[in-house]
Coordinates of C-alpha atoms in Angstrom, one line a residue:
X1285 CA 0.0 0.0 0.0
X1286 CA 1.1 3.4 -1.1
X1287 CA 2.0 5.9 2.1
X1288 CA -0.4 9.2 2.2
X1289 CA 2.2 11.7 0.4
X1290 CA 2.6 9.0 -2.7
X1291 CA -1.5 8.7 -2.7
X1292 CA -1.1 12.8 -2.8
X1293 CA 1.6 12.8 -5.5
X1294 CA -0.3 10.2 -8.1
X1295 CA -3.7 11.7 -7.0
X1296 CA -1.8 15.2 -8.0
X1297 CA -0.1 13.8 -11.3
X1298 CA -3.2 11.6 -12.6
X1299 CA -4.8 13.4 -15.6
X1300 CA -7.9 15.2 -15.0
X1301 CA -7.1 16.0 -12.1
X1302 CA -7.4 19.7 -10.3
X1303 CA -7.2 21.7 -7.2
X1304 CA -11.0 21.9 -6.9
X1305 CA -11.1 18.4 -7.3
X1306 CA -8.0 17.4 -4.9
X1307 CA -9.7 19.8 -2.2
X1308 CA -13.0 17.6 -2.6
X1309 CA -10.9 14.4 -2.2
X1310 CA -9.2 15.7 0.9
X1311 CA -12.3 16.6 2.6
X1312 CA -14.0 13.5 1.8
X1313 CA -10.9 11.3 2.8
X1314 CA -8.0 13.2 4.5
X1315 CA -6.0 9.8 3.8
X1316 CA -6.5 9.7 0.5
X1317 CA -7.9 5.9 0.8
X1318 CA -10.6 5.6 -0.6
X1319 CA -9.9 6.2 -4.2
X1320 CA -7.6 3.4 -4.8
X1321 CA -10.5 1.1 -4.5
X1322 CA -13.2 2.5 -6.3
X1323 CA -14.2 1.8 -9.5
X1324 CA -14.7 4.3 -12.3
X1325 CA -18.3 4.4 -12.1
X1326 CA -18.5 4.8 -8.2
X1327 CA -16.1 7.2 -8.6
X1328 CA -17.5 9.0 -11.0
X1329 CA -20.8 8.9 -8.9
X1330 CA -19.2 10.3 -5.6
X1331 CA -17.3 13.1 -6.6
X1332 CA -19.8 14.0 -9.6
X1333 CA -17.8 14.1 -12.6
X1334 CA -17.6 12.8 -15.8
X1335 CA -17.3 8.7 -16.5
X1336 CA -14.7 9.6 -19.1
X1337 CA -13.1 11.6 -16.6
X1338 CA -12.6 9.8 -13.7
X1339 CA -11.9 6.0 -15.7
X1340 CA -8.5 8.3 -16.8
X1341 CA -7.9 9.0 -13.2
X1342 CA -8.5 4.8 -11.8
X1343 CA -7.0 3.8 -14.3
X1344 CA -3.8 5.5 -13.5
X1345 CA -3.7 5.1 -9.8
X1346 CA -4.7 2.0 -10.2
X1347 CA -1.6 1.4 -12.2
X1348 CA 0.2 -1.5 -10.3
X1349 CA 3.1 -0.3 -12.0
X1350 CA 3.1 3.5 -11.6
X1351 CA 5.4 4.1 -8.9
X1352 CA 8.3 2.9 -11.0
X1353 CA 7.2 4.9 -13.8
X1354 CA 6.7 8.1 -12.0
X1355 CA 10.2 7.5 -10.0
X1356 CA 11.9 7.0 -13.7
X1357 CA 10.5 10.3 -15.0
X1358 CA 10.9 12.2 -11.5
X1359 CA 14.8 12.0 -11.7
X1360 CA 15.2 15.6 -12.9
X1361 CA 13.2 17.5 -10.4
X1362 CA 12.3 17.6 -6.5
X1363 CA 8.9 17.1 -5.8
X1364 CA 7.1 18.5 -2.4
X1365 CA 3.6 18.2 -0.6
X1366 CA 2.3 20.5 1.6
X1367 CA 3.1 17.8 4.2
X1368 CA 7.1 17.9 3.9
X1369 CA 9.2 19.5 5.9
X1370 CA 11.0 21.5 2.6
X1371 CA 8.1 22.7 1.3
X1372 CA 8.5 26.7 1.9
X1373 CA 7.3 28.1 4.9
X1374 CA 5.7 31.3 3.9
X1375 CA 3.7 29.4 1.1
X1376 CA 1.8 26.8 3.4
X1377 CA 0.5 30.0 5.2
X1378 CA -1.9 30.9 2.2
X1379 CA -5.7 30.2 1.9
X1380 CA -4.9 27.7 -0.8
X1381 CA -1.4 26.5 -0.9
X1382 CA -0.4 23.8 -3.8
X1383 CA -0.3 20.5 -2.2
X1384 CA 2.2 19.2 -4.7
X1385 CA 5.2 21.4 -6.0
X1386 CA 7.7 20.3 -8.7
X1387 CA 11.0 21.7 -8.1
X1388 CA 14.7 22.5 -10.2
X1389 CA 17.2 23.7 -8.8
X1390 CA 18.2 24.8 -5.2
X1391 CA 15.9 24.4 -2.9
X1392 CA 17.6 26.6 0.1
X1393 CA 16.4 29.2 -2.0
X1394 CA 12.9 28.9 0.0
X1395 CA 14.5 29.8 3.6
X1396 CA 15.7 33.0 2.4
X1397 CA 13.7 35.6 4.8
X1398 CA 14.5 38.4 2.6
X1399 CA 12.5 37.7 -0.7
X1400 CA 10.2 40.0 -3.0
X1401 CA 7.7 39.2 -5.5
X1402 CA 8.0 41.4 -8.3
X1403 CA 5.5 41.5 -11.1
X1404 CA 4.7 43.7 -14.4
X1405 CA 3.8 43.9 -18.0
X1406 CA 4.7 41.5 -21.0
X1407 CA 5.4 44.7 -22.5
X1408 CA 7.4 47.6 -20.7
X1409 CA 7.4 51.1 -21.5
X1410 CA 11.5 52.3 -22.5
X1411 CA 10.8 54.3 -19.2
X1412 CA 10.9 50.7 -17.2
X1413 CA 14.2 49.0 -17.1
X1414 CA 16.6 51.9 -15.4
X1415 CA 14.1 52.8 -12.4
X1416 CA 14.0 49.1 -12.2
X1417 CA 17.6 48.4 -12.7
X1418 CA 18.1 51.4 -9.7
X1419 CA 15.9 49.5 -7.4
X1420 CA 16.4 46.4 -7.3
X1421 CA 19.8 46.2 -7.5
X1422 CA 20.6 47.1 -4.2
X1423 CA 18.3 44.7 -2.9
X1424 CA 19.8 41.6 -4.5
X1425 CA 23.1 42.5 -3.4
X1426 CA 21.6 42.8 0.1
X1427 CA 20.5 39.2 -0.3
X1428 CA 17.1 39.2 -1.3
X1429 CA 15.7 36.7 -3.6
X1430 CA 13.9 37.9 -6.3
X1431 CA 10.2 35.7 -7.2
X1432 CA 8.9 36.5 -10.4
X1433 CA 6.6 34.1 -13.4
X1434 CA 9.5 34.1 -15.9
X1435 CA 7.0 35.9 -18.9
X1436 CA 8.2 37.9 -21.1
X1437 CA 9.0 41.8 -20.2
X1438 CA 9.5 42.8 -16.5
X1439 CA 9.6 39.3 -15.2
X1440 CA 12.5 38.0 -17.3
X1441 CA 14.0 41.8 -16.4
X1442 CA 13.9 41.0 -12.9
X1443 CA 15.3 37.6 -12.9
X1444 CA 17.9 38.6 -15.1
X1445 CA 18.9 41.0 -12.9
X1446 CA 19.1 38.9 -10.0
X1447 CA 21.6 36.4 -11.9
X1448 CA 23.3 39.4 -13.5
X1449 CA 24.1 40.7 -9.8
X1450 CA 25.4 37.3 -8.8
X1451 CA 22.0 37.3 -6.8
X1452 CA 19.2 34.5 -6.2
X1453 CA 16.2 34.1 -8.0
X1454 CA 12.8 31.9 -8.3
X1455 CA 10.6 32.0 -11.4
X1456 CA 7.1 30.0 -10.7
X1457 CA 6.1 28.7 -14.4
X1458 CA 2.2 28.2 -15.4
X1459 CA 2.8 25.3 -16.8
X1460 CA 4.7 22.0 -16.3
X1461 CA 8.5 20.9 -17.1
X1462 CA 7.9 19.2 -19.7
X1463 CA 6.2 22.4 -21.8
X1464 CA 8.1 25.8 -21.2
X1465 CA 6.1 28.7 -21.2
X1466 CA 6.8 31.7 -22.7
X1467 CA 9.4 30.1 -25.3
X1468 CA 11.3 33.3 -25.7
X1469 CA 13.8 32.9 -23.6
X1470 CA 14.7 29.5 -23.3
X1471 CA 18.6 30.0 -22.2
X1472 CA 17.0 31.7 -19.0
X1473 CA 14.8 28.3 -18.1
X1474 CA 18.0 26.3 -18.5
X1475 CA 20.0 28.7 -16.7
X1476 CA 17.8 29.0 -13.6
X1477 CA 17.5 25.6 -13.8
X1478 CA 20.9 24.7 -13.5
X1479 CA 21.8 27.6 -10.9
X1480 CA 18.5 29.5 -9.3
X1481 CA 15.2 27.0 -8.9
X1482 CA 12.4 27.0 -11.0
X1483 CA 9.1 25.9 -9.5
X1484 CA 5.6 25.1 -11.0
X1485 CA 2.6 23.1 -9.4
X1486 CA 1.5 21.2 -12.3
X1487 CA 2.9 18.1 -13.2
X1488 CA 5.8 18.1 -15.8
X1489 CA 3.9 16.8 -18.6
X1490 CA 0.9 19.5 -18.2
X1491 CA 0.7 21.7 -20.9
X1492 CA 0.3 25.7 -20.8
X1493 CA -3.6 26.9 -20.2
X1494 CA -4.9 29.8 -20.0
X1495 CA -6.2 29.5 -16.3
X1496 CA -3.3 28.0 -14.9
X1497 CA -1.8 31.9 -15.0
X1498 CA -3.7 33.4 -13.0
X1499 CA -3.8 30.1 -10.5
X1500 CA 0.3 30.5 -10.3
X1501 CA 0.1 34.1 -9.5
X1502 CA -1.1 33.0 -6.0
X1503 CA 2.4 31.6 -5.4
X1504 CA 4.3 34.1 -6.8
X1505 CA 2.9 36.5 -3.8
X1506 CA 2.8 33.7 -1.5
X1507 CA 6.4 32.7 -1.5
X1508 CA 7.1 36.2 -0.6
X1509 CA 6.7 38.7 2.5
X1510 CA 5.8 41.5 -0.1
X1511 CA 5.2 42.3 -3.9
X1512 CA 6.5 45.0 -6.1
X1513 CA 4.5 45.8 -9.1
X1514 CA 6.5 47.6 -12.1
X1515 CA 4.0 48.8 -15.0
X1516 CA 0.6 46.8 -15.0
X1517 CA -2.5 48.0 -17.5
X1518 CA -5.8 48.2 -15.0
X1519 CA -6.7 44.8 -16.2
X1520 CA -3.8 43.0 -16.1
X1521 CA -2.4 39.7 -14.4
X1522 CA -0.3 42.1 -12.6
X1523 CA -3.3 42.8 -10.3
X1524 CA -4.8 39.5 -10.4
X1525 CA -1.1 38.9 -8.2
X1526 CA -2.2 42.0 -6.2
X1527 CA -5.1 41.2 -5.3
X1528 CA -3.4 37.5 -3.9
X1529 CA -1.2 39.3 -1.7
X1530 CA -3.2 41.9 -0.4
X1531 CA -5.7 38.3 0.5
X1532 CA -2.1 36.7 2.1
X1533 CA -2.1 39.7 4.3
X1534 CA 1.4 40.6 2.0
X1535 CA 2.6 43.9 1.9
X1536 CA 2.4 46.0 -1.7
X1537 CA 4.6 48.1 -3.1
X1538 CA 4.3 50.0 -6.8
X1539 CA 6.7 52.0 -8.5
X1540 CA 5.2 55.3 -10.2
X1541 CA 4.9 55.6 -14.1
X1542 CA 5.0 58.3 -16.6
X1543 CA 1.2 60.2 -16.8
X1544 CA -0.7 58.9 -19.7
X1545 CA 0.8 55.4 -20.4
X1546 CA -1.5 52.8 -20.4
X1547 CA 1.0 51.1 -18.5
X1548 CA 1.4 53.0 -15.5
X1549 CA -2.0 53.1 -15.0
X1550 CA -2.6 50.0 -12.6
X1551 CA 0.3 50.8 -10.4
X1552 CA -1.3 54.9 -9.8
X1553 CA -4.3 52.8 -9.1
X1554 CA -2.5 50.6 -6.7
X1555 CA -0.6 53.7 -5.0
X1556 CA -4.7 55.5 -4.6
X1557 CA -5.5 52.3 -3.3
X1558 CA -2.9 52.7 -0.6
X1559 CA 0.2 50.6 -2.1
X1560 CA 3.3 51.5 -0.7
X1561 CA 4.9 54.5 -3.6
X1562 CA 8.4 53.2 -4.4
X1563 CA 11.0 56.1 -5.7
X1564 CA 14.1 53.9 -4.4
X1565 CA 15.1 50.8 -2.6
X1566 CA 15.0 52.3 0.4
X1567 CA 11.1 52.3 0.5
X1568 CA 11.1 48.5 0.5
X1569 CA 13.4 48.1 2.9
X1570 CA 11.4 50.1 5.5
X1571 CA 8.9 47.2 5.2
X1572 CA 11.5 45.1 6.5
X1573 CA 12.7 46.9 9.6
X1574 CA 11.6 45.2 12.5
X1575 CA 10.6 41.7 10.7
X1576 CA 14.1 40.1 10.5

């Protein structure tokens, strides 16, 4: 008989599955028992989902076999539940943390205390990369590990600024291992990879869907005491992480934009809201006095 975390990781990696679904399993069955003896159609009938559906998910926990598969294809990455003592500390405080995350990489990377989310458009203004350049920089080489979603524009700026400063960084991908996502900048996965840690909650051999972007925004904030938004349209995914971390109880910082760019209008938003106006690094530090 499997031990509860292995129920949790095939559970986790079987197709068709989902949080809202894993959340109904755990309440039904904290041991995660009971569905490695039901059949398709009861369980189909007890969780209220498709036939089609749940025969793909007996059938592969079921698998009398799959253990030895999965441990094959699981060489190349770490893999944590929510019930391991590695799995980082500030993310199993959140309302919904990810009970299964696939790791590359260094793991210490997780205990650093000083850490910041920082989040933006896929498309900066020119006005973007020097303010950002100015204040950031002296917060990586203070030590702070920089936790961004590896798309394209201020994201990759951020985590190539970290590495670029002989600093630590964590990108949180939307999509699993196996499927890269954005495919711009594929030197930057492989780099991280090999020398930061690159973390996702969706199996490796998930592909890239829409809704799984705004799910990993959740962890972006949650790994971190605080988030720093740099240029975000009023409807962007840039608020979607606000919006997290203000839920986490996180601290929010924006940086001011030029008047009249679409893309500085989220962050003046934010700072009217009552986010914390950033002109230097100094600004986010004050959030830290006290904590550490």
């Amino acid at each position: 008989m499997h031990s509860k975390r292995e129920r949790l990781i095939l559970l986790h990696r079987a197709p068709e599955m989902t949080r809202p679904l894993m959340r109904r399993l755990l309440e039904c069955d904290p041991q995660l028992e009971s569905p490695f003896d039901l059949s398709p159609e009861k369980f189909s009938h007890q969780f209220h989902i498709p036939l089609k559906r749940s025969a793909a998910i007996v059938r592969f926990i079921q698998d009398p076999y799959i253990m030895k598969k999965l441990d094959k294809k699981s060489m190349d990455f770490h893999c944590l539940t929510l019930w391991d003592q590695g799995y980082p500390p500030l993310l199993k405080m959140i309302p919904d943390p990810p009970y299964v995350l696939y790791a590359i990489g260094d793991l210490s990377l997780f205990q650093n205390p000083l850490s910041l989310s920082v989040v933006g458009t896929r498309s900066p203004s020119k006005f973007a990369y020097p303010p950002l350049k100015k204040i950031l920089s002296p917060l990586i080489h203070a030590g702070f590990t920089i936790v961004s979603g590896m798309a394209e524009g201020i994201d990759q700026c951020a985590h190539r600024l970290a590495i670029d400063g002989n600093g630590k960084t964590i990108a949180v991908l939307g999509s699993g291992f196996h499927h890269i996502y954005p495919r711009n900048d594929i030197a930057l996965y492989q780099h991280m990879a090999r020398h930061q840690l690159v973390i996702s909650e969706y199996p490796p051999e998930r592909p890239p869907r829409k809704f799984q972007f705004p799910e990993r925004n959740r962890i972006i904030s949650g790994l971190t005491p605080a988030t720093f938004v740099v240029e975000a349209r009023l409807k962007s995914g840039s608020l979607i992480t606000v919006d997290q971390a203000l839920e986490q109880g996180k601290d929010v910082f924006a940086m001011p934009g030029l008047a009249g760019l679409e893309t500085s209008e989220g962050c003046h938003k934010m700072i009217n809201d009552g986010a914390t106006l950033v002109h230097t690094h100094e600004d986010i530090l004050e959030g830290w006095v006290g904590k550490i």
